[in-house]
Structure formats: C-alpha cells, structure tokens
C-alpha cells in the first residue's frame, strides 16, 4: 500500500509593519524545496477564516515562523492557536525563530509549553536566526550553508514525526488507544 503524501502548513506569525517574516518563510521553503514536501502558508497579517481551519485540520505537521516579541511570541499567533484545538492534536510542530541576541528562542520555549498542552509534539531541531535584518537585502534573506543545513535537518525531523504520528491520529480520534 502506497503511503499518502504528507501535508504541511507554514505559519508566518509576524504582523508588524516592516516585518521580515515572509522573507524568512520564503528562505526556509527554498532550503527544502528540492524534491521536498509541499506547504500551504498561513500569513497572520492576512485575514483568516474557514480556509485556515481546513488547512490546519488537514495538515500532518506545522512550521511556525515566529519573531520574538517582548521575550515571547506574537499575540496574533496565540489567538490562532487558541481558536483551534483538535487541529493541532497529535501533530508535530517545528519552529523557525528569529530575533536579536536570542534568535527568538524565548518565543519558542513559550510555544513548546502551549503546544504540549494541545497534545502536539514540538520537534527538538529547528532554525534559529540571529539578527536576520542584517541578512535581508531587497526582500531576500541570505544565510550561510550552516543555516541551510539546519533547515534541512529540522525538516527531516518534522517529516519523521509526521510519518510516525499520522497513522495514530484516526484511532485516537475515535477514542481507541
């Protein structure tokens, strides 16, 4: 029996004027694009609705692209997370964070506890980008090969978790196991 393809959703959490979240999300997807999985993108700076719920529901895993705002993550991301519950359950979540000295790691640490409460699995590996604004020129983020390798490694782990968890979700949804 041929396995069904995996579906992933990338969520751009920043909504501030002058944001570089879309540039970072684009860079990440370019690093894994060569024969990699397909993604749908939810940009929280754009209106969300029933289509967002459908995307989250059908996703096998998530990539959260988030800045660090005031030692945590954006409020708009919290609203999205709290507006959905079952859509996150038994699915892996990987983080691409960015910010100043911490590279957004404080935002990720807060998100790990929130997603754990929703029975989602936060992956160990992710991508951390320190001071990304100094690496963006005309909307293009340019990082070294180490960062690109980090993105591919993190994606490999997300795929592993998604493949592991996907067959379990229907049984758990029915209350079996």
PDB file of C-alpha atoms in Angstrom:
ATOM      1  CA  UNK A   1       0.000   0.000   0.000  1.00  0.00           C
ATOM      2  CA  UNK A   2       1.427   3.345  -1.067  1.00  0.00           C
ATOM      3  CA  UNK A   3       1.694   5.868   1.786  1.00  0.00           C
ATOM      4  CA  UNK A   4      -0.351   9.015   1.430  1.00  0.00           C
ATOM      5  CA  UNK A   5       1.665  12.200   0.906  1.00  0.00           C
ATOM      6  CA  UNK A   6       2.228  14.446   3.870  1.00  0.00           C
ATOM      7  CA  UNK A   7       0.666  17.890   4.085  1.00  0.00           C
ATOM      8  CA  UNK A   8       2.419  20.687   5.942  1.00  0.00           C
ATOM      9  CA  UNK A   9       1.397  24.215   6.868  1.00  0.00           C
ATOM     10  CA  UNK A  10       3.820  27.064   7.456  1.00  0.00           C
ATOM     11  CA  UNK A  11       2.511  29.844   9.684  1.00  0.00           C
ATOM     12  CA  UNK A  12       4.028  33.325   9.450  1.00  0.00           C
ATOM     13  CA  UNK A  13       3.394  34.804  12.894  1.00  0.00           C
ATOM     14  CA  UNK A  14       4.627  38.387  12.499  1.00  0.00           C
ATOM     15  CA  UNK A  15       2.117  41.080  11.614  1.00  0.00           C
ATOM     16  CA  UNK A  16       4.061  44.259  12.325  1.00  0.00           C
ATOM     17  CA  UNK A  17       4.723  46.915   9.712  1.00  0.00           C
ATOM     18  CA  UNK A  18       8.137  46.389   8.133  1.00  0.00           C
ATOM     19  CA  UNK A  19       8.178  42.716   9.115  1.00  0.00           C
ATOM     20  CA  UNK A  20      10.590  40.224   7.558  1.00  0.00           C
ATOM     21  CA  UNK A  21       8.652  37.074   8.487  1.00  0.00           C
ATOM     22  CA  UNK A  22       7.605  36.400   4.874  1.00  0.00           C
ATOM     23  CA  UNK A  23      11.252  36.733   3.752  1.00  0.00           C
ATOM     24  CA  UNK A  24      12.319  34.208   6.374  1.00  0.00           C
ATOM     25  CA  UNK A  25       9.492  31.806   5.495  1.00  0.00           C
ATOM     26  CA  UNK A  26      10.407  32.051   1.805  1.00  0.00           C
ATOM     27  CA  UNK A  27      14.078  31.358   2.617  1.00  0.00           C
ATOM     28  CA  UNK A  28      13.133  28.310   4.691  1.00  0.00           C
ATOM     29  CA  UNK A  29      10.913  26.857   1.971  1.00  0.00           C
ATOM     30  CA  UNK A  30      13.656  27.412  -0.620  1.00  0.00           C
ATOM     31  CA  UNK A  31      16.089  25.390   1.509  1.00  0.00           C
ATOM     32  CA  UNK A  32      13.831  22.334   1.484  1.00  0.00           C
ATOM     33  CA  UNK A  33      12.232  22.848  -1.937  1.00  0.00           C
ATOM     34  CA  UNK A  34      14.345  20.423  -3.977  1.00  0.00           C
ATOM     35  CA  UNK A  35      12.045  17.411  -4.014  1.00  0.00           C
ATOM     36  CA  UNK A  36      10.738  18.304  -0.578  1.00  0.00           C
ATOM     37  CA  UNK A  37       7.190  18.273   0.713  1.00  0.00           C
ATOM     38  CA  UNK A  38       4.585  20.780  -0.316  1.00  0.00           C
ATOM     39  CA  UNK A  39       3.402  23.503   2.026  1.00  0.00           C
ATOM     40  CA  UNK A  40       0.380  25.672   2.408  1.00  0.00           C
ATOM     41  CA  UNK A  41       1.099  29.033   4.030  1.00  0.00           C
ATOM     42  CA  UNK A  42      -0.950  30.929   6.575  1.00  0.00           C
ATOM     43  CA  UNK A  43       0.173  34.529   6.946  1.00  0.00           C
ATOM     44  CA  UNK A  44      -1.346  36.013  10.091  1.00  0.00           C
ATOM     45  CA  UNK A  45      -1.079  39.504   8.596  1.00  0.00           C
ATOM     46  CA  UNK A  46      -3.811  38.453   6.169  1.00  0.00           C
ATOM     47  CA  UNK A  47      -7.405  37.651   7.095  1.00  0.00           C
ATOM     48  CA  UNK A  48      -8.009  34.091   8.278  1.00  0.00           C
ATOM     49  CA  UNK A  49     -11.223  32.108   8.336  1.00  0.00           C
ATOM     50  CA  UNK A  50     -12.730  28.748   7.441  1.00  0.00           C
ATOM     51  CA  UNK A  51      -9.937  28.086   4.943  1.00  0.00           C
ATOM     52  CA  UNK A  52      -7.424  28.399   7.767  1.00  0.00           C
ATOM     53  CA  UNK A  53      -9.289  25.846   9.862  1.00  0.00           C
ATOM     54  CA  UNK A  54      -9.380  23.459   6.909  1.00  0.00           C
ATOM     55  CA  UNK A  55      -5.633  23.847   6.314  1.00  0.00           C
ATOM     56  CA  UNK A  56      -4.825  23.215   9.976  1.00  0.00           C
ATOM     57  CA  UNK A  57      -7.174  20.245  10.134  1.00  0.00           C
ATOM     58  CA  UNK A  58      -5.675  18.523   7.075  1.00  0.00           C
ATOM     59  CA  UNK A  59      -2.062  19.255   7.965  1.00  0.00           C
ATOM     60  CA  UNK A  60       0.251  16.485   9.089  1.00  0.00           C
ATOM     61  CA  UNK A  61       2.652  18.967  10.675  1.00  0.00           C
ATOM     62  CA  UNK A  62       3.470  22.625  11.079  1.00  0.00           C
ATOM     63  CA  UNK A  63       6.354  25.038  10.699  1.00  0.00           C
ATOM     64  CA  UNK A  64       5.901  28.128  12.837  1.00  0.00           C
ATOM     65  CA  UNK A  65       7.942  31.107  11.591  1.00  0.00           C
ATOM     66  CA  UNK A  66       7.998  33.451  14.548  1.00  0.00           C
ATOM     67  CA  UNK A  67       9.814  36.512  15.790  1.00  0.00           C
ATOM     68  CA  UNK A  68      10.353  37.188  19.448  1.00  0.00           C
ATOM     69  CA  UNK A  69       8.149  39.990  20.736  1.00  0.00           C
ATOM     70  CA  UNK A  70       8.868  41.144  24.308  1.00  0.00           C
ATOM     71  CA  UNK A  71      10.523  37.827  25.260  1.00  0.00           C
ATOM     72  CA  UNK A  72       7.642  35.783  23.825  1.00  0.00           C
ATOM     73  CA  UNK A  73       5.689  35.176  20.618  1.00  0.00           C
ATOM     74  CA  UNK A  74       3.165  37.411  18.807  1.00  0.00           C
ATOM     75  CA  UNK A  75      -0.343  37.744  20.210  1.00  0.00           C
ATOM     76  CA  UNK A  76      -1.873  37.001  16.804  1.00  0.00           C
ATOM     77  CA  UNK A  77      -0.254  33.556  16.935  1.00  0.00           C
ATOM     78  CA  UNK A  78      -1.757  32.948  20.380  1.00  0.00           C
ATOM     79  CA  UNK A  79      -5.183  33.874  19.024  1.00  0.00           C
ATOM     80  CA  UNK A  80      -4.786  31.385  16.143  1.00  0.00           C
ATOM     81  CA  UNK A  81      -3.606  28.619  18.463  1.00  0.00           C
ATOM     82  CA  UNK A  82      -6.419  29.157  20.964  1.00  0.00           C
ATOM     83  CA  UNK A  83      -9.093  29.362  18.238  1.00  0.00           C
ATOM     84  CA  UNK A  84      -8.264  25.771  17.257  1.00  0.00           C
ATOM     85  CA  UNK A  85      -7.795  22.774  19.484  1.00  0.00           C
ATOM     86  CA  UNK A  86      -8.248  19.440  17.753  1.00  0.00           C
ATOM     87  CA  UNK A  87      -6.460  20.690  14.633  1.00  0.00           C
ATOM     88  CA  UNK A  88      -3.087  20.585  16.482  1.00  0.00           C
ATOM     89  CA  UNK A  89      -3.592  17.275  18.265  1.00  0.00           C
ATOM     90  CA  UNK A  90      -1.050  14.504  17.646  1.00  0.00           C
ATOM     91  CA  UNK A  91       0.863  16.517  15.064  1.00  0.00           C
ATOM     92  CA  UNK A  92       4.470  17.737  15.070  1.00  0.00           C
ATOM     93  CA  UNK A  93       5.392  21.407  15.227  1.00  0.00           C
ATOM     94  CA  UNK A  94       8.781  22.766  14.176  1.00  0.00           C
ATOM     95  CA  UNK A  95       9.962  26.317  14.803  1.00  0.00           C
ATOM     96  CA  UNK A  96      11.869  28.806  12.663  1.00  0.00           C
ATOM     97  CA  UNK A  97      12.580  31.646  15.062  1.00  0.00           C
ATOM     98  CA  UNK A  98      14.304  34.954  14.673  1.00  0.00           C
ATOM     99  CA  UNK A  99      15.217  37.954  16.729  1.00  0.00           C
ATOM    100  CA  UNK A 100      18.142  39.737  18.325  1.00  0.00           C
ATOM    101  CA  UNK A 101      20.695  38.031  20.545  1.00  0.00           C
ATOM    102  CA  UNK A 102      18.379  35.149  21.442  1.00  0.00           C
ATOM    103  CA  UNK A 103      17.302  34.475  17.862  1.00  0.00           C
ATOM    104  CA  UNK A 104      13.721  34.097  19.051  1.00  0.00           C
ATOM    105  CA  UNK A 105      14.438  31.162  21.369  1.00  0.00           C
ATOM    106  CA  UNK A 106      12.390  32.642  24.218  1.00  0.00           C
ATOM    107  CA  UNK A 107       9.353  32.697  21.930  1.00  0.00           C
ATOM    108  CA  UNK A 108       9.975  29.045  21.035  1.00  0.00           C
ATOM    109  CA  UNK A 109      10.252  27.998  24.684  1.00  0.00           C
ATOM    110  CA  UNK A 110       6.862  29.559  25.399  1.00  0.00           C
ATOM    111  CA  UNK A 111       5.339  27.928  22.326  1.00  0.00           C
ATOM    112  CA  UNK A 112       6.625  24.476  23.318  1.00  0.00           C
ATOM    113  CA  UNK A 113       4.566  24.537  26.520  1.00  0.00           C
ATOM    114  CA  UNK A 114       1.456  25.777  24.734  1.00  0.00           C
ATOM    115  CA  UNK A 115       1.642  23.088  22.043  1.00  0.00           C
ATOM    116  CA  UNK A 116       2.382  20.364  24.616  1.00  0.00           C
ATOM    117  CA  UNK A 117      -0.894  21.268  26.323  1.00  0.00           C
ATOM    118  CA  UNK A 118      -2.642  20.709  22.980  1.00  0.00           C
ATOM    119  CA  UNK A 119      -1.050  17.239  22.568  1.00  0.00           C
ATOM    120  CA  UNK A 120       1.180  18.456  19.752  1.00  0.00           C
ATOM    121  CA  UNK A 121       4.818  17.372  19.548  1.00  0.00           C
ATOM    122  CA  UNK A 122       7.417  20.128  19.415  1.00  0.00           C
ATOM    123  CA  UNK A 123      10.429  18.873  17.474  1.00  0.00           C
ATOM    124  CA  UNK A 124      13.868  19.092  19.024  1.00  0.00           C
ATOM    125  CA  UNK A 125      15.506  20.676  15.982  1.00  0.00           C
ATOM    126  CA  UNK A 126      14.532  23.984  14.492  1.00  0.00           C
ATOM    127  CA  UNK A 127      16.085  27.002  12.860  1.00  0.00           C
ATOM    128  CA  UNK A 128      17.314  29.973  14.896  1.00  0.00           C
ATOM    129  CA  UNK A 129      18.230  33.183  13.073  1.00  0.00           C
ATOM    130  CA  UNK A 130      20.051  35.901  14.975  1.00  0.00           C
ATOM    131  CA  UNK A 131      19.634  39.496  13.731  1.00  0.00           C
ATOM    132  CA  UNK A 132      18.069  38.497  10.396  1.00  0.00           C
ATOM    133  CA  UNK A 133      17.519  42.122   9.342  1.00  0.00           C
ATOM    134  CA  UNK A 134      21.271  42.347   8.743  1.00  0.00           C
ATOM    135  CA  UNK A 135      20.971  39.459   6.247  1.00  0.00           C
ATOM    136  CA  UNK A 136      17.993  40.761   4.233  1.00  0.00           C
ATOM    137  CA  UNK A 137      18.525  42.801   1.097  1.00  0.00           C
ATOM    138  CA  UNK A 138      15.580  43.799  -1.080  1.00  0.00           C
ATOM    139  CA  UNK A 139      13.368  41.103   0.471  1.00  0.00           C
ATOM    140  CA  UNK A 140      15.937  38.326   0.024  1.00  0.00           C
ATOM    141  CA  UNK A 141      17.346  36.613   3.117  1.00  0.00           C
ATOM    142  CA  UNK A 142      20.868  35.302   2.584  1.00  0.00           C
ATOM    143  CA  UNK A 143      22.333  32.954   5.179  1.00  0.00           C
ATOM    144  CA  UNK A 144      25.318  30.613   5.159  1.00  0.00           C
ATOM    145  CA  UNK A 145      25.391  26.898   4.370  1.00  0.00           C
ATOM    146  CA  UNK A 146      25.224  26.021   8.071  1.00  0.00           C
ATOM    147  CA  UNK A 147      21.812  27.669   8.352  1.00  0.00           C
ATOM    148  CA  UNK A 148      20.606  25.897   5.204  1.00  0.00           C
ATOM    149  CA  UNK A 149      21.789  22.550   6.584  1.00  0.00           C
ATOM    150  CA  UNK A 150      19.987  23.329   9.847  1.00  0.00           C
ATOM    151  CA  UNK A 151      16.760  23.947   7.914  1.00  0.00           C
ATOM    152  CA  UNK A 152      17.044  20.629   6.065  1.00  0.00           C
ATOM    153  CA  UNK A 153      17.849  18.720   9.263  1.00  0.00           C
ATOM    154  CA  UNK A 154      14.900  20.279  11.062  1.00  0.00           C
ATOM    155  CA  UNK A 155      12.604  19.428   8.149  1.00  0.00           C
ATOM    156  CA  UNK A 156      13.823  15.827   8.114  1.00  0.00           C
ATOM    157  CA  UNK A 157      12.869  15.539  11.771  1.00  0.00           C
ATOM    158  CA  UNK A 158       9.451  17.114  11.138  1.00  0.00           C
ATOM    159  CA  UNK A 159       8.805  14.588   8.351  1.00  0.00           C
ATOM    160  CA  UNK A 160       9.891  11.721  10.615  1.00  0.00           C
ATOM    161  CA  UNK A 161       7.461  12.788  13.334  1.00  0.00           C
ATOM    162  CA  UNK A 162       4.652  13.373  10.826  1.00  0.00           C
ATOM    163  CA  UNK A 163       5.082   9.895   9.350  1.00  0.00           C
ATOM    164  CA  UNK A 164       5.178   8.376  12.827  1.00  0.00           C
ATOM    165  CA  UNK A 165       2.083  10.164  14.122  1.00  0.00           C
ATOM    166  CA  UNK A 166      -0.137  10.141  11.017  1.00  0.00           C
ATOM    167  CA  UNK A 167      -1.373   6.524  11.306  1.00  0.00           C
ATOM    168  CA  UNK A 168      -2.184   7.047  15.003  1.00  0.00           C
ATOM    169  CA  UNK A 169      -4.447  10.074  14.614  1.00  0.00           C
ATOM    170  CA  UNK A 170      -7.574   8.319  13.263  1.00  0.00           C
ATOM    171  CA  UNK A 171      -7.524   5.705  16.041  1.00  0.00           C
ATOM    172  CA  UNK A 172      -7.006   8.323  18.738  1.00  0.00           C
ATOM    173  CA  UNK A 173      -9.783  10.486  17.277  1.00  0.00           C
ATOM    174  CA  UNK A 174     -12.176   7.547  17.649  1.00  0.00           C
ATOM    175  CA  UNK A 175     -11.070   7.069  21.264  1.00  0.00           C
ATOM    176  CA  UNK A 176      -9.093   3.911  20.516  1.00  0.00           C
ATOM    177  CA  UNK A 177      -5.693   3.835  22.264  1.00  0.00           C
TER     178      UNK A 177
END
